[in-house]
Coordinates of C-alpha atoms and ligand atoms in Angstrom, one line a residue:
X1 CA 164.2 149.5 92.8
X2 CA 162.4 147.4 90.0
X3 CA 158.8 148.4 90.6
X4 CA 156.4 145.6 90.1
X5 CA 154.3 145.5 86.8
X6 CA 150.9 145.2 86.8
X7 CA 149.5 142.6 84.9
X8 CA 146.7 143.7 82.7
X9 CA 143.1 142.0 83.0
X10 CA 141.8 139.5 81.1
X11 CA 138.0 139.5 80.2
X12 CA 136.2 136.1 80.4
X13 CA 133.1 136.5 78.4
X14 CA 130.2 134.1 79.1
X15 CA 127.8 133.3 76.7
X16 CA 126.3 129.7 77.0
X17 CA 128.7 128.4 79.7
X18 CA 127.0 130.0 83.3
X19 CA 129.3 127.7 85.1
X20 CA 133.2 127.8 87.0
X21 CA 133.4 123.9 86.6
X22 CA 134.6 122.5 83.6
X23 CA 135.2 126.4 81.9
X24 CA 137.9 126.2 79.6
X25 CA 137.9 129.7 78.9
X26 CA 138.1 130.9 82.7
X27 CA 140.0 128.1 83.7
X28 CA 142.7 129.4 81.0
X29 CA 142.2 132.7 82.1
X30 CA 142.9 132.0 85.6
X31 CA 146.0 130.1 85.4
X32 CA 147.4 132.7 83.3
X33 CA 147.4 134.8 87.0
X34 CA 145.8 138.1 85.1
X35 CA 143.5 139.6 86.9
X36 CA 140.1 138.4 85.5
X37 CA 136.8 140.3 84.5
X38 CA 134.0 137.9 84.1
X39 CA 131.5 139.7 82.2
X40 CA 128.0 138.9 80.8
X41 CA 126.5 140.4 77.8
X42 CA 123.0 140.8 76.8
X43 CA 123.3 141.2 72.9
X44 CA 120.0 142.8 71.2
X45 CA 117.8 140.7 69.8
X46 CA 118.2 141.7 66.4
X47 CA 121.7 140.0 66.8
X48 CA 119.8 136.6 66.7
X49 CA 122.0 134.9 69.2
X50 CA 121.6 134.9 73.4
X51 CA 118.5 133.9 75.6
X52 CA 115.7 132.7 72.2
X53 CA 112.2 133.2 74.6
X54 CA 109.9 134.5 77.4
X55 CA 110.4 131.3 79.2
X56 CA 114.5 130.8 79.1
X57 CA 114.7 134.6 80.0
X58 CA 113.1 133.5 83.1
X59 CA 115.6 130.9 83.6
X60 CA 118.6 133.1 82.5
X61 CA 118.0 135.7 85.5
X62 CA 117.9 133.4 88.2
X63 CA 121.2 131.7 86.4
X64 CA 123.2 135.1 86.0
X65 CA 122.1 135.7 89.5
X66 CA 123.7 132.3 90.8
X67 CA 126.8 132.4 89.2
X68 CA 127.3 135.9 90.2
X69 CA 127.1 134.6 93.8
X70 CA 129.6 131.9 93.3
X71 CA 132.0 134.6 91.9
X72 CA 131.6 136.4 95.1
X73 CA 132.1 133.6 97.0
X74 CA 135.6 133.8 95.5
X75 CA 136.0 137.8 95.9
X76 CA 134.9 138.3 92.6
X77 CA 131.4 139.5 90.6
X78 CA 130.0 139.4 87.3
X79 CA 129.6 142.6 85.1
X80 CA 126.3 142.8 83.3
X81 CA 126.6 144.8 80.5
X82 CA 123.9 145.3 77.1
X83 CA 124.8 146.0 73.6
X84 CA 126.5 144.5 70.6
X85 CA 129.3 142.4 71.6
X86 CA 131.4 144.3 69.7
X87 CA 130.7 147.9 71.2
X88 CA 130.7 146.5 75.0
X89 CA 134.0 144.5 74.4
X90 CA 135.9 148.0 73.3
X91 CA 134.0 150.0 76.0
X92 CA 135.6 147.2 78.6
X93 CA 138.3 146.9 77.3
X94 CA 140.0 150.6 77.3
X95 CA 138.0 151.5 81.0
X96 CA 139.7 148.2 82.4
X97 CA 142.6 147.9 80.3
X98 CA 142.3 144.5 79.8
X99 CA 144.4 143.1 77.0
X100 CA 142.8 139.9 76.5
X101 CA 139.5 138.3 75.9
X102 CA 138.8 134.3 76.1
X103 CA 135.5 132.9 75.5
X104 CA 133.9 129.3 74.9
X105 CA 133.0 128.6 71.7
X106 CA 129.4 129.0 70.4
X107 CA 127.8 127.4 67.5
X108 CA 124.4 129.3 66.8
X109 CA 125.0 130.7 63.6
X110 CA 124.7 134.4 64.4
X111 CA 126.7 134.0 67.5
X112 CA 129.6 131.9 65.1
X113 CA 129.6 135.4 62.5
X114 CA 129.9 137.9 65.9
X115 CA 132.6 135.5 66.9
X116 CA 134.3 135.4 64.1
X117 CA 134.1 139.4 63.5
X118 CA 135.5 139.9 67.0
X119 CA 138.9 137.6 66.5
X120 CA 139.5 139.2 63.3
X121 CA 139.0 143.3 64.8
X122 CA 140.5 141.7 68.1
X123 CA 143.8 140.3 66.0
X124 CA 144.4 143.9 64.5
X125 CA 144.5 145.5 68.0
X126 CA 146.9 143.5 69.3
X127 CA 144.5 142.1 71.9
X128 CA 144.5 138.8 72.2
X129 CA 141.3 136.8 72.0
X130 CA 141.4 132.9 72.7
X131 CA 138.0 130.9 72.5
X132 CA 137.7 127.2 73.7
X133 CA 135.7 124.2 73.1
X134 CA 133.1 122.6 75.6
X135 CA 129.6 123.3 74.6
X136 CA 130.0 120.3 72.5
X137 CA 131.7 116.6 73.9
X138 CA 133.5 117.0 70.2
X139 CA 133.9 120.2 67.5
X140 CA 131.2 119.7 65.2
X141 CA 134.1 119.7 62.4
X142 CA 135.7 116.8 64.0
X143 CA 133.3 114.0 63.3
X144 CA 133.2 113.0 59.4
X145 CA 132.3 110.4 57.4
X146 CA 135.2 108.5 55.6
X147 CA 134.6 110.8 52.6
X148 CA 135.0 113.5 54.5
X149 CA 131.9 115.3 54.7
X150 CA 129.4 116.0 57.1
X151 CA 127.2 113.6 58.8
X152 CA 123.6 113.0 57.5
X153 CA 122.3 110.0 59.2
X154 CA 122.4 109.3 63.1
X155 CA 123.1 105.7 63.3
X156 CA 126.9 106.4 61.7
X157 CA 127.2 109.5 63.6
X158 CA 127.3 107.5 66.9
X159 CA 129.4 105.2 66.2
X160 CA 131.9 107.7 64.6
X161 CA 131.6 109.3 68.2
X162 CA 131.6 106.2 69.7
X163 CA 134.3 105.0 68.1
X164 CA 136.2 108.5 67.3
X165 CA 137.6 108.4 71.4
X166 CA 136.8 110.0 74.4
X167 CA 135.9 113.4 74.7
X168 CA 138.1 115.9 76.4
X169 CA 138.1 115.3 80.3
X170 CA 136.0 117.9 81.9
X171 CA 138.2 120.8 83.8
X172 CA 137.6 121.8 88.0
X173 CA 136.5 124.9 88.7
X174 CA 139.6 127.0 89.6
X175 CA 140.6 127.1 92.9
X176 CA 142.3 130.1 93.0
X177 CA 141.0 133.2 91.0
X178 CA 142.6 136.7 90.7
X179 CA 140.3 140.0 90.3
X180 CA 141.2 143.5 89.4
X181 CA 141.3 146.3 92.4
X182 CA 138.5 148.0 91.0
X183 CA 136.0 146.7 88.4
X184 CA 134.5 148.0 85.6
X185 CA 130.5 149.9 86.5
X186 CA 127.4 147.0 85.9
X187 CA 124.1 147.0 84.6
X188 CA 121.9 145.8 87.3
X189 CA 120.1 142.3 86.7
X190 CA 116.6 143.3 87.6
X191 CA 117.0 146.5 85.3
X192 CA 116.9 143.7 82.3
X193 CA 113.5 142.9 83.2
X194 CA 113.8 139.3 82.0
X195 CA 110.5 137.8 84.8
X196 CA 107.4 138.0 83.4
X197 CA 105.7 140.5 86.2
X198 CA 102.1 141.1 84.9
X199 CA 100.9 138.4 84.9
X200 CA 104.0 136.0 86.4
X201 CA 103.1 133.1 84.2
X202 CA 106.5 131.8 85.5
X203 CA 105.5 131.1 88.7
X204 CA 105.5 127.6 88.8
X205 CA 108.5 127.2 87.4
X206 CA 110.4 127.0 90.4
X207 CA 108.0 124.1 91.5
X208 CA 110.1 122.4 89.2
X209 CA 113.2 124.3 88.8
X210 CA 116.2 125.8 90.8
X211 CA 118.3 127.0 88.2
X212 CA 122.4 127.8 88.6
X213 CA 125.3 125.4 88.4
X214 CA 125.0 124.2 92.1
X215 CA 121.2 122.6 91.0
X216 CA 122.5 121.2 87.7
X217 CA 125.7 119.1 89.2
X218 CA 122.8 118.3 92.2
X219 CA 121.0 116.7 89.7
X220 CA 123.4 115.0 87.5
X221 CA 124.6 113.2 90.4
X222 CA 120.9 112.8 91.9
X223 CA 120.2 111.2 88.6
X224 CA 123.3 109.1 87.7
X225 CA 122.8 107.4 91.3
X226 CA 118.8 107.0 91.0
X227 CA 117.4 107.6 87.3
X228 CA 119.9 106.1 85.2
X229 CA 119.5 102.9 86.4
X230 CA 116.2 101.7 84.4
X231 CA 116.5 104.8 82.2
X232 CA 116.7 102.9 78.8
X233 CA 113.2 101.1 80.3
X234 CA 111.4 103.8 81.6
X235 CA 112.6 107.3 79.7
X236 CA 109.3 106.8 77.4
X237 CA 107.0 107.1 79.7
X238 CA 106.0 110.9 80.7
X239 CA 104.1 109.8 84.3
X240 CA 107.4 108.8 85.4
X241 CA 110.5 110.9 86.8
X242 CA 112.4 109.0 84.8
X243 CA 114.9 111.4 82.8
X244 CA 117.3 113.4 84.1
X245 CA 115.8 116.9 83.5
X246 CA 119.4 118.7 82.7
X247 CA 118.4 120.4 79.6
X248 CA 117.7 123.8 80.7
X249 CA 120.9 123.5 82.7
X250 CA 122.6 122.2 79.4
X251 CA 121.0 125.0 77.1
X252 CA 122.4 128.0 79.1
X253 CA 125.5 126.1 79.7
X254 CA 125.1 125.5 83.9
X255 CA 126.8 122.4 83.3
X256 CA 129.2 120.8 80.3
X257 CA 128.1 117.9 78.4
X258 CA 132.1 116.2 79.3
X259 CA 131.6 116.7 83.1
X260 CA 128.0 115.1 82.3
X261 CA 129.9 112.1 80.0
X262 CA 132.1 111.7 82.7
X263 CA 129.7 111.1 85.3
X264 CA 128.9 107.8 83.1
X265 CA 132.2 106.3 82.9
X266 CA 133.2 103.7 85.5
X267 CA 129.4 102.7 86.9
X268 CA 129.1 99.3 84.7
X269 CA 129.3 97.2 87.5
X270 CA 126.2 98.9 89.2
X271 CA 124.5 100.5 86.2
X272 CA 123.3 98.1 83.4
X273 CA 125.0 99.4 80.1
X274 CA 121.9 99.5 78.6
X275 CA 121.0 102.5 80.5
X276 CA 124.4 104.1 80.1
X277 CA 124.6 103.4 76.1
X278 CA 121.3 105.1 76.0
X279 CA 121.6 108.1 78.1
X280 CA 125.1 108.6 76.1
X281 CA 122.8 108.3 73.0
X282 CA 120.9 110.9 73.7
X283 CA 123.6 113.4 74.7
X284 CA 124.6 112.1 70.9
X285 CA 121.3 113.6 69.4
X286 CA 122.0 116.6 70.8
X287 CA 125.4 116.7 69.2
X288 CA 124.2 115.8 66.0
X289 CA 121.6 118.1 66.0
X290 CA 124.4 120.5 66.9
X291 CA 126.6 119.1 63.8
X292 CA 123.6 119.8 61.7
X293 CA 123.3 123.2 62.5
X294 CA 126.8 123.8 61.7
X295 CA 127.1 122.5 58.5
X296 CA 123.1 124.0 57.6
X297 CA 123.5 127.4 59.4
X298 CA 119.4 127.9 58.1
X299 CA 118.1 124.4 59.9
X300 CA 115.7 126.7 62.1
X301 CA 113.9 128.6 58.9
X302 CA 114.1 126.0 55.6
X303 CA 113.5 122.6 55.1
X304 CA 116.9 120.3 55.5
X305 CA 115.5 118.7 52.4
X306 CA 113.8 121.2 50.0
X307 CA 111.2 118.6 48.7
X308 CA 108.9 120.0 51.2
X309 CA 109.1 123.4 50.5
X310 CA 106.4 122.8 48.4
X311 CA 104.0 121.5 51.2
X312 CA 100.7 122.4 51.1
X313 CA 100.4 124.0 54.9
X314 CA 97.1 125.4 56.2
X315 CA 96.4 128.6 57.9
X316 CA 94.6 127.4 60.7
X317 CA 94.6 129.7 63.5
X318 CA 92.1 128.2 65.4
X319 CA 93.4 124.9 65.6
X320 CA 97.2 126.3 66.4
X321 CA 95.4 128.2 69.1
X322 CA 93.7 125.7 70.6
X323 CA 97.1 123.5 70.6
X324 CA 98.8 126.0 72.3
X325 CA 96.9 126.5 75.1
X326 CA 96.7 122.5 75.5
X327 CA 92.7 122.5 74.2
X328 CA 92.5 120.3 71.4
X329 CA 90.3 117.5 72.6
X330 CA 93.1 115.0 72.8
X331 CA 94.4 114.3 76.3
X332 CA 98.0 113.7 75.5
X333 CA 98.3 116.5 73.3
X334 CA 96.5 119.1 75.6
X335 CA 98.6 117.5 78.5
X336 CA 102.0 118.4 77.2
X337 CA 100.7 121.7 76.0
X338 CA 99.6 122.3 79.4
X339 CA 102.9 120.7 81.1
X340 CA 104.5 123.4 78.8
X341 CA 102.8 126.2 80.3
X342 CA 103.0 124.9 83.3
X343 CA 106.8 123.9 83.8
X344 CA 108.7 125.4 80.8
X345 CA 109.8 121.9 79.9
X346 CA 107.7 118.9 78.2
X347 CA 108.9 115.4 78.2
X348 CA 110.2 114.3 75.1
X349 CA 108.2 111.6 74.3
X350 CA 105.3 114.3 74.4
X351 CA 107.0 116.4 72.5
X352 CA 107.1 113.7 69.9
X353 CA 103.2 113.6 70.0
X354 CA 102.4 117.2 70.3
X355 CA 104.5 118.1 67.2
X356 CA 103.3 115.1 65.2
X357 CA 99.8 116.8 66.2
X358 CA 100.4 120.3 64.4
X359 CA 102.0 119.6 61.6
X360 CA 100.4 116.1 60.6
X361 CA 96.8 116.4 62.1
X362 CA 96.1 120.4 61.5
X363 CA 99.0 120.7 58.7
X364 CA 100.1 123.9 60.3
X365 CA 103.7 124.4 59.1
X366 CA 106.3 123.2 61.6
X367 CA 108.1 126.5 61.6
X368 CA 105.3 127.8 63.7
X369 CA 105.6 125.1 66.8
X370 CA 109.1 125.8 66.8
X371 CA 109.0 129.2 67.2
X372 CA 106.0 128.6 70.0
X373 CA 108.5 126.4 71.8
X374 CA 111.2 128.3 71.3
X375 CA 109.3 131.0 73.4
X376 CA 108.2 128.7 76.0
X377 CA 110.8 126.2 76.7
X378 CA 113.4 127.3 79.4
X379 CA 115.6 124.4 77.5
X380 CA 115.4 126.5 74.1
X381 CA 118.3 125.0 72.0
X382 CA 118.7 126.5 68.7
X383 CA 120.0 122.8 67.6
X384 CA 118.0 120.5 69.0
X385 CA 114.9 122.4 68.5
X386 CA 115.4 122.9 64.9
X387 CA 116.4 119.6 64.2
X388 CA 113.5 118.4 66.1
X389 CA 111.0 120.1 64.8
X390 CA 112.4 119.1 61.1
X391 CA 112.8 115.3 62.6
X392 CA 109.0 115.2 63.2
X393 CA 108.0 116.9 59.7
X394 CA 109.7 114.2 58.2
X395 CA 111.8 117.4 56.4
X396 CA 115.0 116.7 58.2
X397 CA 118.0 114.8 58.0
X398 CA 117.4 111.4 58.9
X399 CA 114.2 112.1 59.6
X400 CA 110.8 110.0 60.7
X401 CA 109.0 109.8 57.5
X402 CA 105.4 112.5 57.5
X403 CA 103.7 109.1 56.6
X404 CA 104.7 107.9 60.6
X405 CA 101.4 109.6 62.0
X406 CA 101.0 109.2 65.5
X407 CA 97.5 108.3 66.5
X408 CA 97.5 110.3 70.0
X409 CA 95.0 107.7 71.6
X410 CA 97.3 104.6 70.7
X411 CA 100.3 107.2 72.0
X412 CA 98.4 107.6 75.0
X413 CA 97.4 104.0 76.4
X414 CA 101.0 103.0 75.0
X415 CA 103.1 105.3 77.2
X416 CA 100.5 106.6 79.9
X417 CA 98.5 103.3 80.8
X418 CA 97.3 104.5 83.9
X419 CA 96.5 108.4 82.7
X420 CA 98.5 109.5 85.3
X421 CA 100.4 112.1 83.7
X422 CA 97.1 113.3 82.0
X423 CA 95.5 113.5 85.2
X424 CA 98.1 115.9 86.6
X425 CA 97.9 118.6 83.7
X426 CA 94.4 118.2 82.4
X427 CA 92.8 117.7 86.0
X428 CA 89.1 117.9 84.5
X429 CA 89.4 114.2 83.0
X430 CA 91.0 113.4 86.4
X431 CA 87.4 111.2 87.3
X432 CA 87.7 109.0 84.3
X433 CA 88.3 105.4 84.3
X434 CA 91.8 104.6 82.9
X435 CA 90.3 102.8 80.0
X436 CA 88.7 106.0 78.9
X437 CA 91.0 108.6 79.4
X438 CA 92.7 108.6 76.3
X439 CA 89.7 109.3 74.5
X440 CA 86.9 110.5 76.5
X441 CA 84.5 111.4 72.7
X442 CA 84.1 107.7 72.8
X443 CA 83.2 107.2 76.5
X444 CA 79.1 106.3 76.9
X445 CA 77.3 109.3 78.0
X446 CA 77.3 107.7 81.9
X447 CA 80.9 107.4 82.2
X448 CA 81.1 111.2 81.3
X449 CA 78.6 112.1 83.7
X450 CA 79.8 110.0 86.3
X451 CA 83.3 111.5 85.9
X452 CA 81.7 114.9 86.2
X453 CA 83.2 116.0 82.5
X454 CA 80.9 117.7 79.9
X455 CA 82.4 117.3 76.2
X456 CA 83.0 120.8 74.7
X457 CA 81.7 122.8 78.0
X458 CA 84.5 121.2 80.8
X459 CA 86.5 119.9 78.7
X460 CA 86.7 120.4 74.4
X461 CA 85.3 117.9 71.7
X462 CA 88.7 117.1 69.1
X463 CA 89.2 120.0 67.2
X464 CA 90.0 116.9 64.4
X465 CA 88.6 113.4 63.8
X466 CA 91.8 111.7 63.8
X467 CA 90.9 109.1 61.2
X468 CA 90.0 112.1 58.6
X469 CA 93.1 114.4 60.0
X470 CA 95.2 111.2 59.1
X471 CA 93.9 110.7 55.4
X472 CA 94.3 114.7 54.9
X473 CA 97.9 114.6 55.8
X474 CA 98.7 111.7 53.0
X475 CA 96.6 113.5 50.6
X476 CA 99.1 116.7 50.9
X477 CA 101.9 114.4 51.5
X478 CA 101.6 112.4 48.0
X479 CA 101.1 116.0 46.4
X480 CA 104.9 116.8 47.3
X481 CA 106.2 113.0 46.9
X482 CA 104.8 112.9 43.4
X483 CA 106.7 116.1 42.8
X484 CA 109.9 114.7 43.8
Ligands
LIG1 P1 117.4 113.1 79.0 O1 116.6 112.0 78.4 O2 117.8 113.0 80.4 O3 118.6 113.3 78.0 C1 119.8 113.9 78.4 C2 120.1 115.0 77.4 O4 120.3 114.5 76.1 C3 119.1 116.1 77.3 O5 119.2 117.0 78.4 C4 119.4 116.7 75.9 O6 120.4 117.6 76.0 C5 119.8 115.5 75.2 N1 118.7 114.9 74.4 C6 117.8 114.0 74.9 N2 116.9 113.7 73.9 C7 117.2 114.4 72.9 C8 116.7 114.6 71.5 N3 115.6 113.9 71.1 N4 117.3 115.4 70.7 C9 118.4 116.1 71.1 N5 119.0 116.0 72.3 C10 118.4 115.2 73.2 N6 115.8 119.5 73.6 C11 116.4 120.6 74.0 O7 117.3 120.6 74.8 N7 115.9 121.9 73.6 C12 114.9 122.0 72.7 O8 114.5 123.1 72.4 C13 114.2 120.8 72.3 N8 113.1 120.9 71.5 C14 112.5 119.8 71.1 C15 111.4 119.8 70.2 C16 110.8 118.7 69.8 C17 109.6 118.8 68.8 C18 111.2 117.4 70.2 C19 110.5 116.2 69.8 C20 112.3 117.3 71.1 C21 113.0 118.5 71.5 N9 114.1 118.4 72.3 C22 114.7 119.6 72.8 C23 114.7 117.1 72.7 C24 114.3 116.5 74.0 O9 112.9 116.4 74.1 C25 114.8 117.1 75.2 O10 116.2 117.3 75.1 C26 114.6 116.2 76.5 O11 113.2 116.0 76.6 C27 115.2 116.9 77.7 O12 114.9 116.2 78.8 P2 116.0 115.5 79.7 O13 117.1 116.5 80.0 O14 115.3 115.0 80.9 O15 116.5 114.4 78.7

């Protein structure tokens, strides 16, 4: 009698993508019928690639933790395992005896060399690994200009992706999955120690956020029913729940950028296209910051154009303190700060004005906010935080110009009228008149006291006139323009 072979496991390896829906890699896995290992790794930081701060370590626990629970709901688990890729994959690989590894494609630029690495030793072992697209709507190699190179400039990225097709229709979870008899031994998630414990400055993160792939489809469809209508409208203003909060979810992967496109296709009879063209715009920054990456690997350490790497930056610990902890004397500014601390997350409009702050207003090189928010954000991107960062300096591609200063005041009483979103994160102005909120160093002495606020004792003078800050900037700005 024929006895019945075994078929060997595969290993699907999960990086950025802590989600069964719309995996390409685990989808492809499961259909082949193998028996299936999903396995986590947490690579050493000196590999450069994997959770980038404090604050998305927080979020990456309670995400490993979720999609470990939806493989048991389907018999399965998830094997936690630390080390460099490399090292764990072999260790798996002859204890299991899987024969095959699939992944979904990264596009960090430490995480694209491991990759790389692996396929290569992986080729020569007659193992066979397969990777797949869907961190991206598109391959960041796909979209070029009609001389064939990379994009540069947003405004003909778009339409290149508008006009370049649909992006691949997002994949169901499986709905049948195979696991091995007996899987290989796992790390234990708590023994990672990735929540801050003394002292939890996490804990009012879950205020905000419930993190796993069951929250993030929640919220698309929460949002595609009740925020994207009036979106284009009201995405500017930071007092409103008016975005659809899915970047942490996007930046560990809990959901796929397709299944997101595709929850915008068919609603233009109850959704004005306005708001659809613009959400689908932004999902576009984020792949171009993502194309920029690619094609300029160093986009988080030098300057996208190199006339500024002669800029005269300041050492000015005090004022880069004093913006970090949301104390600068400028209600916006100290209000996203604080919103940062607070939530993990800023809104991006903020983000505009808190960045425009340090590097225009106290000249303090942008490298240095990036890496602050790169530590504090739990939607960390290494794409869209770079780019960003370089957007605002006026050193990236297709950039706002360092001569755009924003005057935080006019920011304020633009896009918070009624101080509302001040008044939740800086609660000491919370007495003051709308009219004075913005800048409370002009209010009469009677307004303060009324409001119960004492400049520089309950709440700090401006660590910068803004008028001088602003003439300073151009000063060091014409140094490097005249050079160029
Ligand atoms: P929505 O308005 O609902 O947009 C939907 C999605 O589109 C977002 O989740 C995001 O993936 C993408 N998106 C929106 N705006 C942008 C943008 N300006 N650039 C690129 N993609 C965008 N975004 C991150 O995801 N991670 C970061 O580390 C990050 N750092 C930033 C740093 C600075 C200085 C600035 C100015 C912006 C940064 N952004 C970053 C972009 C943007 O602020 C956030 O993506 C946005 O606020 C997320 O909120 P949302 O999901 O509600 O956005």
């Amino acid at each position: 009698m024929a006895r019945e072979t075994v078929a060997r496991p595969v290993i699907v390896w999960f990086r950025k993508d802590l989600r069964l829906d719309d995996n390409r890699a685990l989808h492809a896995a499961c259909a082949s019928g193998r028996p299936v290992i999903p396995l986590y790794i947490r690579e050493p930081q000196e590999d450069g690639t994997g959770p980038l701060g404090a604050a998305q370590a927080w979020w990456l626990h309670h995400s490993l933790h979720a999609l470990d629970a939806a493989l048991k709901r389907h018999g399965g688990k998830l094997i936690l395992a630390s080390g460099h890729a490399r090292n764990v994959l072999a260790d798996i690989i002859k204890r299991s005896g899987a024969e095959a590894v699939f992944w979904n494609r990264r596009y960090d630029p430490p995480g694209i060399a491991i990759d790389t690495r692996l396929k290569h030793e992986f080729e020569k072992q007659a193992i066979e690994a397969r990777s797949f697209g869907g961190q991206l709507l598109h391959e960041p190699t796909k979209l070029k200009t009609a001389s064939g190179t990379s994009y540069r400039v947003y405004t003909p990225f778009w339409r290149a992706l508008e006009e370049g097709g649909e992006p691949e229709a997002p994949v169901d979870a499986p709905e049948r999955f195979r696991f091995p008899k007996q899987f290989p031994a796992s790390e234990v998630l708590t023994s990672w120690k990735l929540l801050p414990l003394k002292p939890n400055w996490a804990k009012s993160f879950p205020d905000m956020w419930t993190p796993g792939e069951a929250a993030a489809q929640e919220k698309l469809s929460g949002f595609v029913e009740d925020g994207l209508p009036g979106y284009s409208a009201d995405r500017d203003f930071p007092g409103k729940t008016a975005t659809s909060l899915l970047s942490p979810h996007l930046a560990l992967g809990e959901i796929s950028p397709a299944r997101i496109w595709d929850a915008t296709k068919g609603l233009s009879r109850r959704i004005p296209s306005d708001d659809i063209v613009r959400f689908r715009k932004e999902l576009a920054w984020r792949e171009f910051s993502y194309h920029l990456l690619f094609h300029f690997p160093e986009l988080a350490r030098d300057n996208w154009n190199d006339d500024f790497d002669g800029f005269g930056w300041r050492e000015d610990e005090d004022g880069f303190h004093a913006w970090c902890n949301g104390q600068t004397g400028y209600p916006i500014v100290d209000a996203g700060m604080r919103q940062l601390w607070r939530h993990g997350w800023m809104h991006n409009r903020v983000r505009m004005i808190v960045a425009s702050f340090l590097i225009k207003h106290l000249l303090v090189d942008w490298r240095r906010g990036e890496a602050w928010f790169r530590d504090t954000l739990v939607d960390a991107d290494p794409a869209n935080n770079a780019a960003s960062w370089q957007w605002v300096a006026g050193s990236g591609a297709d950039a706002s110009p360092f001569f755009r200063i924003f005057n935080p005041m006019l920011q304020g009483e633009k896009f918070d009228a009624d101080g509302s979103y001040i008044r939740q994160f800086v609660p000491e102005l919370g007495k003051l008149e709308d009219k004075h909120i913005h800048r409370p160093f002009e209010a009469p002495a009677s307004v303060l006291e009324n409001a119960g606020v004492t400049l520089g004792k309950t709440y700090p003078r401006p660590i910068v006139d803004h008028a001088t800050a602003r003439r300073r900037a151009l000063k060091v700005y014409s140094a490097i323009k005249d050079a160029a």
